[in-house]
Amino acid sequence: MRLTCPNCGAQYDVPGDAIPSAGRDVECSNCEEIWYQTGPGQATPGFAEAAAALAVPAPRREIDPAVRDVLMQEAAREAEARAEELAAQAFAQASLPTAGDVPPAPENLAPADLLPDEDALYEPPSVPETAHITAPETPPVPDAPPPPVAEPALPQPRPERIAQNEADRRRAEAALRAARLPARDELASATKTPARAAPARAPSRTPLAPTGMRRKQARERKARGYAMALPIAAALGAIFVYGQAARITQSVPVITSEITEYVETMDALRDSVTVNGRAFVTWMTGRTG
Protein backbone atom coordinates (compact mmCIF):
# COMPACT_ATOMS: atom_id res chain seq x y z
CA MET A 1 0.00 0.00 0.00
CA ARG A 2 1.35 3.47 -0.92
CA LEU A 3 0.82 6.45 1.39
CA THR A 4 1.22 10.05 0.17
CA CYS A 5 1.75 12.97 2.57
CA PRO A 6 -0.84 15.69 1.92
CA ASN A 7 1.64 18.38 3.04
CA CYS A 8 4.94 17.67 1.26
CA GLY A 9 3.86 14.90 -1.16
CA ALA A 10 6.31 12.31 0.19
CA GLN A 11 5.32 8.76 -0.72
CA TYR A 12 5.78 5.66 1.44
CA ASP A 13 5.25 1.98 0.55
CA VAL A 14 3.87 0.13 3.60
CA PRO A 15 2.44 -3.37 4.01
CA GLY A 16 -1.28 -3.74 3.44
CA ASP A 17 -1.95 -4.89 7.01
CA ALA A 18 -0.19 -1.82 8.50
CA ILE A 19 -3.35 0.27 8.01
CA PRO A 20 -6.50 -1.34 9.48
CA SER A 21 -9.77 -1.21 7.61
CA ALA A 22 -11.11 1.42 10.03
CA GLY A 23 -8.07 3.66 9.36
CA ARG A 24 -5.44 5.21 11.68
CA ASP A 25 -3.30 8.35 12.22
CA VAL A 26 -0.09 8.49 10.20
CA GLU A 27 2.91 10.85 10.67
CA CYS A 28 5.20 11.92 7.82
CA SER A 29 8.90 11.44 8.64
CA ASN A 30 9.86 14.23 6.21
CA CYS A 31 7.71 17.16 7.38
CA GLU A 32 6.21 15.60 10.56
CA GLU A 33 2.67 16.15 9.23
CA ILE A 34 -0.01 13.97 10.90
CA TRP A 35 -3.14 12.95 9.01
CA TYR A 36 -5.81 10.29 9.24
CA GLN A 37 -5.31 7.54 6.72
CA THR A 38 -8.35 5.43 5.85
CA GLY A 39 -8.22 1.70 5.30
CA PRO A 40 -7.57 0.01 1.95
CA GLY A 41 -11.27 -0.40 1.21
CA GLN A 42 -12.19 3.15 2.26
CA ALA A 43 -9.68 5.08 0.17
CA THR A 44 -11.25 7.94 -1.68
CA PRO A 45 -10.66 7.78 -5.47
CA GLY A 46 -8.23 10.47 -6.63
CA PHE A 47 -6.95 11.23 -3.13
CA ALA A 48 -3.32 10.57 -3.99
CA GLU A 49 -3.46 12.77 -7.10
CA ALA A 50 -5.11 15.59 -5.17
CA ALA A 51 -2.56 15.30 -2.38
CA ALA A 52 0.29 15.38 -4.87
CA ALA A 53 -1.22 18.44 -6.59
CA LEU A 54 -1.60 20.26 -3.28
CA ALA A 55 1.86 19.32 -2.11
CA VAL A 56 4.16 22.28 -1.62
CA PRO A 57 7.49 21.72 -3.38
CA ALA A 58 10.50 21.90 -1.14
CA PRO A 59 12.35 25.19 -1.47
CA ARG A 60 15.44 24.96 -3.64
CA ARG A 61 18.60 26.05 -1.94
CA GLU A 62 20.56 28.74 -3.72
CA ILE A 63 24.16 27.97 -4.61
CA ASP A 64 26.87 30.31 -3.41
CA PRO A 65 28.18 32.48 -6.31
CA ALA A 66 31.78 31.51 -5.52
CA VAL A 67 30.87 27.82 -5.60
CA ARG A 68 28.94 28.35 -8.83
CA ASP A 69 31.97 30.04 -10.45
CA VAL A 70 34.23 27.17 -9.39
CA LEU A 71 31.79 24.61 -10.78
CA MET A 72 31.49 26.51 -14.07
CA GLN A 73 35.30 26.70 -14.39
CA GLU A 74 35.60 22.98 -13.70
CA ALA A 75 32.91 22.24 -16.31
CA ALA A 76 34.71 24.46 -18.86
CA ARG A 77 38.02 22.67 -18.22
CA GLU A 78 36.34 19.29 -18.55
CA ALA A 79 34.76 20.38 -21.85
CA GLU A 80 38.14 21.62 -23.17
CA ALA A 81 39.87 18.40 -22.14
CA ARG A 82 37.14 16.34 -23.78
CA ALA A 83 37.39 18.40 -26.98
CA GLU A 84 41.19 17.99 -27.06
CA GLU A 85 40.83 14.23 -26.53
CA LEU A 86 38.31 13.95 -29.37
CA ALA A 87 40.56 16.03 -31.66
CA ALA A 88 43.56 13.81 -30.85
CA GLN A 89 41.54 10.69 -31.59
CA ALA A 90 40.33 12.15 -34.91
CA PHE A 91 43.90 13.11 -35.88
CA ALA A 92 45.18 9.63 -35.03
CA GLN A 93 42.48 7.99 -37.09
CA ALA A 94 43.16 10.34 -40.03
CA SER A 95 46.91 9.58 -39.97
CA LEU A 96 46.39 5.81 -40.18
CA PRO A 97 46.72 4.39 -43.75
CA THR A 98 43.51 3.15 -45.27
CA ALA A 99 43.00 -0.02 -47.28
CA GLY A 100 43.21 1.93 -50.57
CA ASP A 101 46.61 3.48 -49.67
CA VAL A 102 48.37 0.11 -49.17
CA PRO A 103 49.65 -1.30 -52.49
CA PRO A 104 48.55 -4.84 -53.21
CA ALA A 105 51.04 -7.61 -52.77
CA PRO A 106 52.46 -9.03 -56.03
CA GLU A 107 51.08 -12.37 -56.99
CA ASN A 108 52.72 -15.45 -58.55
CA LEU A 109 56.30 -14.56 -57.57
CA ALA A 110 59.02 -17.16 -57.75
CA PRO A 111 61.55 -17.55 -54.93
CA ALA A 112 64.31 -16.41 -57.30
CA ASP A 113 62.50 -13.13 -57.88
CA LEU A 114 62.72 -12.31 -54.17
CA LEU A 115 66.55 -12.55 -54.12
CA PRO A 116 68.55 -9.37 -54.84
CA ASP A 117 70.55 -8.98 -58.03
CA GLU A 118 74.13 -10.23 -57.73
CA ASP A 119 75.39 -7.46 -60.00
CA ALA A 120 73.93 -4.88 -57.68
CA LEU A 121 75.60 -6.58 -54.69
CA TYR A 122 79.06 -6.68 -56.28
CA GLU A 123 79.41 -3.32 -57.95
CA PRO A 124 83.04 -2.27 -58.67
CA PRO A 125 84.31 0.51 -56.48
CA SER A 126 84.14 3.89 -58.06
CA VAL A 127 87.39 5.64 -58.92
CA PRO A 128 87.87 8.64 -56.69
CA GLU A 129 88.25 11.89 -58.43
CA THR A 130 91.67 13.52 -58.35
CA ALA A 131 91.64 16.59 -56.20
CA HIS A 132 93.39 19.61 -57.52
CA ILE A 133 95.55 20.98 -54.72
CA THR A 134 96.87 24.46 -55.10
CA ALA A 135 99.79 25.74 -53.12
CA PRO A 136 98.89 28.34 -50.53
CA GLU A 137 99.81 31.85 -51.31
CA THR A 138 102.84 33.16 -49.45
CA PRO A 139 101.94 36.24 -47.44
CA PRO A 140 104.01 39.30 -48.23
CA VAL A 141 106.94 39.93 -45.92
CA PRO A 142 106.44 43.19 -44.04
CA ASP A 143 109.09 45.83 -44.29
CA ALA A 144 111.65 45.97 -41.53
CA PRO A 145 110.86 48.61 -38.88
CA PRO A 146 113.01 51.71 -38.96
CA PRO A 147 115.77 51.92 -36.37
CA PRO A 148 114.82 53.85 -33.21
CA VAL A 149 115.90 57.41 -33.05
CA ALA A 150 118.05 58.17 -30.04
CA GLU A 151 116.53 60.91 -27.86
CA PRO A 152 118.83 63.59 -26.59
CA ALA A 153 119.89 63.11 -23.00
CA LEU A 154 118.28 65.50 -20.50
CA PRO A 155 120.60 67.61 -18.45
CA GLN A 156 121.05 66.31 -14.88
CA PRO A 157 120.16 68.79 -12.11
CA ARG A 158 122.97 70.09 -10.02
CA PRO A 159 123.44 69.00 -6.37
CA GLU A 160 122.84 72.58 -5.13
CA ARG A 161 119.50 72.67 -6.94
CA ILE A 162 118.47 69.34 -5.41
CA ALA A 163 119.29 70.53 -1.88
CA GLN A 164 117.32 73.77 -2.41
CA ASN A 165 114.26 71.86 -3.62
CA GLU A 166 114.42 69.53 -0.61
CA ALA A 167 114.61 72.48 1.81
CA ASP A 168 111.62 74.17 0.13
CA ARG A 169 109.60 70.96 0.38
CA ARG A 170 110.35 70.58 4.10
CA ARG A 171 109.37 74.21 4.83
CA ALA A 172 106.07 73.72 2.95
CA GLU A 173 105.28 70.57 4.94
CA ALA A 174 106.09 72.32 8.24
CA ALA A 175 103.78 75.24 7.34
CA LEU A 176 100.99 72.83 6.44
CA ARG A 177 101.33 70.98 9.76
CA ALA A 178 101.35 74.27 11.67
CA ALA A 179 98.15 75.35 9.91
CA ARG A 180 96.44 72.11 10.88
CA LEU A 181 97.45 72.33 14.57
CA PRO A 182 95.18 74.38 16.95
CA ALA A 183 96.22 77.84 18.05
CA ARG A 184 98.55 78.28 21.02
CA ASP A 185 95.90 80.03 23.16
CA GLU A 186 93.35 77.33 22.52
CA LEU A 187 95.93 74.69 23.35
CA ALA A 188 96.88 76.47 26.59
CA SER A 189 93.23 76.86 27.68
CA ALA A 190 92.61 73.22 26.95
CA THR A 191 95.61 72.13 29.03
CA LYS A 192 94.89 74.31 32.12
CA THR A 193 92.80 71.59 33.80
CA PRO A 194 94.64 68.40 33.11
CA ALA A 195 92.66 65.24 33.50
CA ARG A 196 93.28 63.38 36.70
CA ALA A 197 95.19 60.27 36.03
CA ALA A 198 93.59 57.08 37.17
CA PRO A 199 95.22 55.74 40.31
CA ALA A 200 97.42 52.85 39.68
CA ARG A 201 96.01 49.62 40.97
CA ALA A 202 97.99 48.36 43.86
CA PRO A 203 99.36 44.95 43.29
CA SER A 204 97.66 42.23 45.25
CA ARG A 205 99.67 41.28 48.30
CA THR A 206 97.84 38.02 48.84
CA PRO A 207 100.15 35.35 47.59
CA LEU A 208 98.67 32.51 45.66
CA ALA A 209 98.10 29.51 47.85
CA PRO A 210 99.47 26.18 46.72
CA THR A 211 97.19 23.50 45.36
CA GLY A 212 96.94 21.62 48.67
CA MET A 213 96.01 24.80 50.55
CA ARG A 214 93.31 25.66 47.99
CA ARG A 215 91.80 22.19 48.33
CA LYS A 216 91.76 22.51 52.12
CA GLN A 217 90.05 25.89 51.90
CA ALA A 218 87.46 24.45 49.49
CA ARG A 219 86.71 21.61 51.93
CA GLU A 220 86.34 24.09 54.81
CA ARG A 221 83.92 26.24 52.79
CA LYS A 222 81.92 23.14 51.91
CA ALA A 223 81.77 22.08 55.56
CA ARG A 224 80.64 25.58 56.62
CA GLY A 225 77.91 25.44 53.97
CA TYR A 226 76.67 22.10 55.34
CA ALA A 227 76.78 23.47 58.88
CA MET A 228 74.61 26.42 57.84
CA ALA A 229 72.22 24.30 55.80
CA LEU A 230 71.50 21.73 58.52
CA PRO A 231 69.85 24.16 61.01
CA ILE A 232 67.78 25.66 58.22
CA ALA A 233 66.64 22.21 57.10
CA ALA A 234 65.83 21.26 60.72
CA ALA A 235 63.77 24.43 61.19
CA LEU A 236 61.87 23.81 57.97
CA GLY A 237 61.23 20.20 59.01
CA ALA A 238 59.93 21.30 62.40
CA ILE A 239 57.58 23.82 60.79
CA PHE A 240 56.34 21.19 58.34
CA VAL A 241 55.65 18.64 61.10
CA TYR A 242 53.86 21.28 63.19
CA GLY A 243 51.67 22.33 60.25
CA GLN A 244 50.88 18.76 59.09
CA ALA A 245 50.44 17.20 62.54
CA ALA A 246 46.83 16.16 61.92
CA ARG A 247 47.63 14.37 58.66
CA ILE A 248 50.69 12.68 60.16
CA THR A 249 48.67 11.29 63.07
CA GLN A 250 46.02 10.02 60.66
CA SER A 251 48.63 8.33 58.46
CA VAL A 252 50.75 6.94 61.34
CA PRO A 253 48.52 6.48 64.43
CA VAL A 254 51.38 4.84 66.38
CA ILE A 255 53.16 8.20 66.94
CA THR A 256 50.02 10.13 67.87
CA SER A 257 51.19 10.74 71.47
CA GLU A 258 54.62 12.01 70.35
CA ILE A 259 53.10 14.32 67.74
CA THR A 260 50.59 15.67 70.29
CA GLU A 261 53.37 16.39 72.79
CA TYR A 262 55.44 18.07 70.06
CA VAL A 263 52.52 20.28 69.02
CA GLU A 264 51.89 21.31 72.64
CA THR A 265 55.56 22.19 73.06
CA MET A 266 55.53 24.28 69.88
CA ASP A 267 52.34 26.05 71.00
CA ALA A 268 53.94 26.93 74.34
CA LEU A 269 57.08 28.17 72.56
CA ARG A 270 54.97 30.26 70.20
CA ASP A 271 53.02 31.81 73.11
CA SER A 272 56.28 32.60 74.92
CA VAL A 273 57.75 34.26 71.83
CA THR A 274 54.57 36.26 71.35
CA VAL A 275 54.53 37.52 74.98
CA ASN A 276 58.23 38.39 74.98
CA GLY A 277 57.92 40.10 71.62
CA ARG A 278 55.06 42.27 72.81
CA ALA A 279 56.98 43.20 75.96
CA PHE A 280 60.01 44.13 73.87
CA VAL A 281 57.91 46.26 71.55
CA THR A 282 56.33 48.04 74.55
CA TRP A 283 59.74 48.68 76.06
CA MET A 284 61.12 50.08 72.80
CA THR A 285 58.04 52.28 72.36
CA GLY A 286 58.53 53.72 75.87
CA ARG A 287 62.19 54.53 75.20
CA THR A 288 61.62 56.17 71.85
CA GLY A 289 58.46 58.05 73.00
Coordinates of C-alpha atoms in Angstrom, one line a residue:
M1 CA 0.0 0.0 0.0
R2 CA 1.3 3.5 -0.9
L3 CA 0.8 6.5 1.4
T4 CA 1.2 10.1 0.2
C5 CA 1.7 13.0 2.6
P6 CA -0.8 15.7 1.9
N7 CA 1.6 18.4 3.0
C8 CA 4.9 17.7 1.3
G9 CA 3.9 14.9 -1.2
A10 CA 6.3 12.3 0.2
Q11 CA 5.3 8.8 -0.7
Y12 CA 5.8 5.7 1.4
D13 CA 5.3 2.0 0.6
V14 CA 3.9 0.1 3.6
P15 CA 2.4 -3.4 4.0
G16 CA -1.3 -3.7 3.4
D17 CA -1.9 -4.9 7.0
A18 CA -0.2 -1.8 8.5
I19 CA -3.4 0.3 8.0
P20 CA -6.5 -1.3 9.5
S21 CA -9.8 -1.2 7.6
A22 CA -11.1 1.4 10.0
G23 CA -8.1 3.7 9.4
R24 CA -5.4 5.2 11.7
D25 CA -3.3 8.4 12.2
V26 CA -0.1 8.5 10.2
E27 CA 2.9 10.9 10.7
C28 CA 5.2 11.9 7.8
S29 CA 8.9 11.4 8.6
N30 CA 9.9 14.2 6.2
C31 CA 7.7 17.2 7.4
E32 CA 6.2 15.6 10.6
E33 CA 2.7 16.2 9.2
I34 CA 0.0 14.0 10.9
W35 CA -3.1 12.9 9.0
Y36 CA -5.8 10.3 9.2
Q37 CA -5.3 7.5 6.7
T38 CA -8.3 5.4 5.8
G39 CA -8.2 1.7 5.3
P40 CA -7.6 0.0 2.0
G41 CA -11.3 -0.4 1.2
Q42 CA -12.2 3.1 2.3
A43 CA -9.7 5.1 0.2
T44 CA -11.3 7.9 -1.7
P45 CA -10.7 7.8 -5.5
G46 CA -8.2 10.5 -6.6
F47 CA -7.0 11.2 -3.1
A48 CA -3.3 10.6 -4.0
E49 CA -3.5 12.8 -7.1
A50 CA -5.1 15.6 -5.2
A51 CA -2.6 15.3 -2.4
A52 CA 0.3 15.4 -4.9
A53 CA -1.2 18.4 -6.6
L54 CA -1.6 20.3 -3.3
A55 CA 1.9 19.3 -2.1
V56 CA 4.2 22.3 -1.6
P57 CA 7.5 21.7 -3.4
A58 CA 10.5 21.9 -1.1
P59 CA 12.4 25.2 -1.5
R60 CA 15.4 25.0 -3.6
R61 CA 18.6 26.1 -1.9
E62 CA 20.6 28.7 -3.7
I63 CA 24.2 28.0 -4.6
D64 CA 26.9 30.3 -3.4
P65 CA 28.2 32.5 -6.3
A66 CA 31.8 31.5 -5.5
V67 CA 30.9 27.8 -5.6
R68 CA 28.9 28.4 -8.8
D69 CA 32.0 30.0 -10.5
V70 CA 34.2 27.2 -9.4
L71 CA 31.8 24.6 -10.8
M72 CA 31.5 26.5 -14.1
Q73 CA 35.3 26.7 -14.4
E74 CA 35.6 23.0 -13.7
A75 CA 32.9 22.2 -16.3
A76 CA 34.7 24.5 -18.9
R77 CA 38.0 22.7 -18.2
E78 CA 36.3 19.3 -18.6
A79 CA 34.8 20.4 -21.9
E80 CA 38.1 21.6 -23.2
A81 CA 39.9 18.4 -22.1
R82 CA 37.1 16.3 -23.8
A83 CA 37.4 18.4 -27.0
E84 CA 41.2 18.0 -27.1
E85 CA 40.8 14.2 -26.5
L86 CA 38.3 13.9 -29.4
A87 CA 40.6 16.0 -31.7
A88 CA 43.6 13.8 -30.8
Q89 CA 41.5 10.7 -31.6
A90 CA 40.3 12.2 -34.9
F91 CA 43.9 13.1 -35.9
A92 CA 45.2 9.6 -35.0
Q93 CA 42.5 8.0 -37.1
A94 CA 43.2 10.3 -40.0
S95 CA 46.9 9.6 -40.0
L96 CA 46.4 5.8 -40.2
P97 CA 46.7 4.4 -43.7
T98 CA 43.5 3.1 -45.3
A99 CA 43.0 0.0 -47.3
G100 CA 43.2 1.9 -50.6
D101 CA 46.6 3.5 -49.7
V102 CA 48.4 0.1 -49.2
P103 CA 49.7 -1.3 -52.5
P104 CA 48.5 -4.8 -53.2
A105 CA 51.0 -7.6 -52.8
P106 CA 52.5 -9.0 -56.0
E107 CA 51.1 -12.4 -57.0
N108 CA 52.7 -15.5 -58.5
L109 CA 56.3 -14.6 -57.6
A110 CA 59.0 -17.2 -57.7
P111 CA 61.6 -17.6 -54.9
A112 CA 64.3 -16.4 -57.3
D113 CA 62.5 -13.1 -57.9
L114 CA 62.7 -12.3 -54.2
L115 CA 66.6 -12.5 -54.1
P116 CA 68.5 -9.4 -54.8
D117 CA 70.6 -9.0 -58.0
E118 CA 74.1 -10.2 -57.7
D119 CA 75.4 -7.5 -60.0
A120 CA 73.9 -4.9 -57.7
L121 CA 75.6 -6.6 -54.7
Y122 CA 79.1 -6.7 -56.3
E123 CA 79.4 -3.3 -58.0
P124 CA 83.0 -2.3 -58.7
P125 CA 84.3 0.5 -56.5
S126 CA 84.1 3.9 -58.1
V127 CA 87.4 5.6 -58.9
P128 CA 87.9 8.6 -56.7
E129 CA 88.2 11.9 -58.4
T130 CA 91.7 13.5 -58.4
A131 CA 91.6 16.6 -56.2
H132 CA 93.4 19.6 -57.5
I133 CA 95.5 21.0 -54.7
T134 CA 96.9 24.5 -55.1
A135 CA 99.8 25.7 -53.1
P136 CA 98.9 28.3 -50.5
E137 CA 99.8 31.9 -51.3
T138 CA 102.8 33.2 -49.5
P139 CA 101.9 36.2 -47.4
P140 CA 104.0 39.3 -48.2
V141 CA 106.9 39.9 -45.9
P142 CA 106.4 43.2 -44.0
D143 CA 109.1 45.8 -44.3
A144 CA 111.7 46.0 -41.5
P145 CA 110.9 48.6 -38.9
P146 CA 113.0 51.7 -39.0
P147 CA 115.8 51.9 -36.4
P148 CA 114.8 53.8 -33.2
V149 CA 115.9 57.4 -33.1
A150 CA 118.1 58.2 -30.0
E151 CA 116.5 60.9 -27.9
P152 CA 118.8 63.6 -26.6
A153 CA 119.9 63.1 -23.0
L154 CA 118.3 65.5 -20.5
P155 CA 120.6 67.6 -18.4
Q156 CA 121.0 66.3 -14.9
P157 CA 120.2 68.8 -12.1
R158 CA 123.0 70.1 -10.0
P159 CA 123.4 69.0 -6.4
E160 CA 122.8 72.6 -5.1
R161 CA 119.5 72.7 -6.9
I162 CA 118.5 69.3 -5.4
A163 CA 119.3 70.5 -1.9
Q164 CA 117.3 73.8 -2.4
N165 CA 114.3 71.9 -3.6
E166 CA 114.4 69.5 -0.6
A167 CA 114.6 72.5 1.8
D168 CA 111.6 74.2 0.1
R169 CA 109.6 71.0 0.4
R170 CA 110.3 70.6 4.1
R171 CA 109.4 74.2 4.8
A172 CA 106.1 73.7 2.9
E173 CA 105.3 70.6 4.9
A174 CA 106.1 72.3 8.2
A175 CA 103.8 75.2 7.3
L176 CA 101.0 72.8 6.4
R177 CA 101.3 71.0 9.8
A178 CA 101.4 74.3 11.7
A179 CA 98.2 75.4 9.9
R180 CA 96.4 72.1 10.9
L181 CA 97.5 72.3 14.6
P182 CA 95.2 74.4 17.0
A183 CA 96.2 77.8 18.1
R184 CA 98.6 78.3 21.0
D185 CA 95.9 80.0 23.2
E186 CA 93.4 77.3 22.5
L187 CA 95.9 74.7 23.4
A188 CA 96.9 76.5 26.6
S189 CA 93.2 76.9 27.7
A190 CA 92.6 73.2 26.9
T191 CA 95.6 72.1 29.0
K192 CA 94.9 74.3 32.1
T193 CA 92.8 71.6 33.8
P194 CA 94.6 68.4 33.1
A195 CA 92.7 65.2 33.5
R196 CA 93.3 63.4 36.7
A197 CA 95.2 60.3 36.0
A198 CA 93.6 57.1 37.2
P199 CA 95.2 55.7 40.3
A200 CA 97.4 52.8 39.7
R201 CA 96.0 49.6 41.0
A202 CA 98.0 48.4 43.9
P203 CA 99.4 44.9 43.3
S204 CA 97.7 42.2 45.2
R205 CA 99.7 41.3 48.3
T206 CA 97.8 38.0 48.8
P207 CA 100.2 35.4 47.6
L208 CA 98.7 32.5 45.7
A209 CA 98.1 29.5 47.8
P210 CA 99.5 26.2 46.7
T211 CA 97.2 23.5 45.4
G212 CA 96.9 21.6 48.7
M213 CA 96.0 24.8 50.6
R214 CA 93.3 25.7 48.0
R215 CA 91.8 22.2 48.3
K216 CA 91.8 22.5 52.1
Q217 CA 90.0 25.9 51.9
A218 CA 87.5 24.5 49.5
R219 CA 86.7 21.6 51.9
E220 CA 86.3 24.1 54.8
R221 CA 83.9 26.2 52.8
K222 CA 81.9 23.1 51.9
A223 CA 81.8 22.1 55.6
R224 CA 80.6 25.6 56.6
G225 CA 77.9 25.4 54.0
Y226 CA 76.7 22.1 55.3
A227 CA 76.8 23.5 58.9
M228 CA 74.6 26.4 57.8
A229 CA 72.2 24.3 55.8
L230 CA 71.5 21.7 58.5
P231 CA 69.9 24.2 61.0
I232 CA 67.8 25.7 58.2
A233 CA 66.6 22.2 57.1
A234 CA 65.8 21.3 60.7
A235 CA 63.8 24.4 61.2
L236 CA 61.9 23.8 58.0
G237 CA 61.2 20.2 59.0
A238 CA 59.9 21.3 62.4
I239 CA 57.6 23.8 60.8
F240 CA 56.3 21.2 58.3
V241 CA 55.7 18.6 61.1
Y242 CA 53.9 21.3 63.2
G243 CA 51.7 22.3 60.3
Q244 CA 50.9 18.8 59.1
A245 CA 50.4 17.2 62.5
A246 CA 46.8 16.2 61.9
R247 CA 47.6 14.4 58.7
I248 CA 50.7 12.7 60.2
T249 CA 48.7 11.3 63.1
Q250 CA 46.0 10.0 60.7
S251 CA 48.6 8.3 58.5
V252 CA 50.7 6.9 61.3
P253 CA 48.5 6.5 64.4
V254 CA 51.4 4.8 66.4
I255 CA 53.2 8.2 66.9
T256 CA 50.0 10.1 67.9
S257 CA 51.2 10.7 71.5
E258 CA 54.6 12.0 70.4
I259 CA 53.1 14.3 67.7
T260 CA 50.6 15.7 70.3
E261 CA 53.4 16.4 72.8
Y262 CA 55.4 18.1 70.1
V263 CA 52.5 20.3 69.0
E264 CA 51.9 21.3 72.6
T265 CA 55.6 22.2 73.1
M266 CA 55.5 24.3 69.9
D267 CA 52.3 26.1 71.0
A268 CA 53.9 26.9 74.3
L269 CA 57.1 28.2 72.6
R270 CA 55.0 30.3 70.2
D271 CA 53.0 31.8 73.1
S272 CA 56.3 32.6 74.9
V273 CA 57.8 34.3 71.8
T274 CA 54.6 36.3 71.4
V275 CA 54.5 37.5 75.0
N276 CA 58.2 38.4 75.0
G277 CA 57.9 40.1 71.6
R278 CA 55.1 42.3 72.8
A279 CA 57.0 43.2 76.0
F280 CA 60.0 44.1 73.9
V281 CA 57.9 46.3 71.6
T282 CA 56.3 48.0 74.5
W283 CA 59.7 48.7 76.1
M284 CA 61.1 50.1 72.8
T285 CA 58.0 52.3 72.4
G286 CA 58.5 53.7 75.9
R287 CA 62.2 54.5 75.2
T288 CA 61.6 56.2 71.8
G289 CA 58.5 58.0 73.0

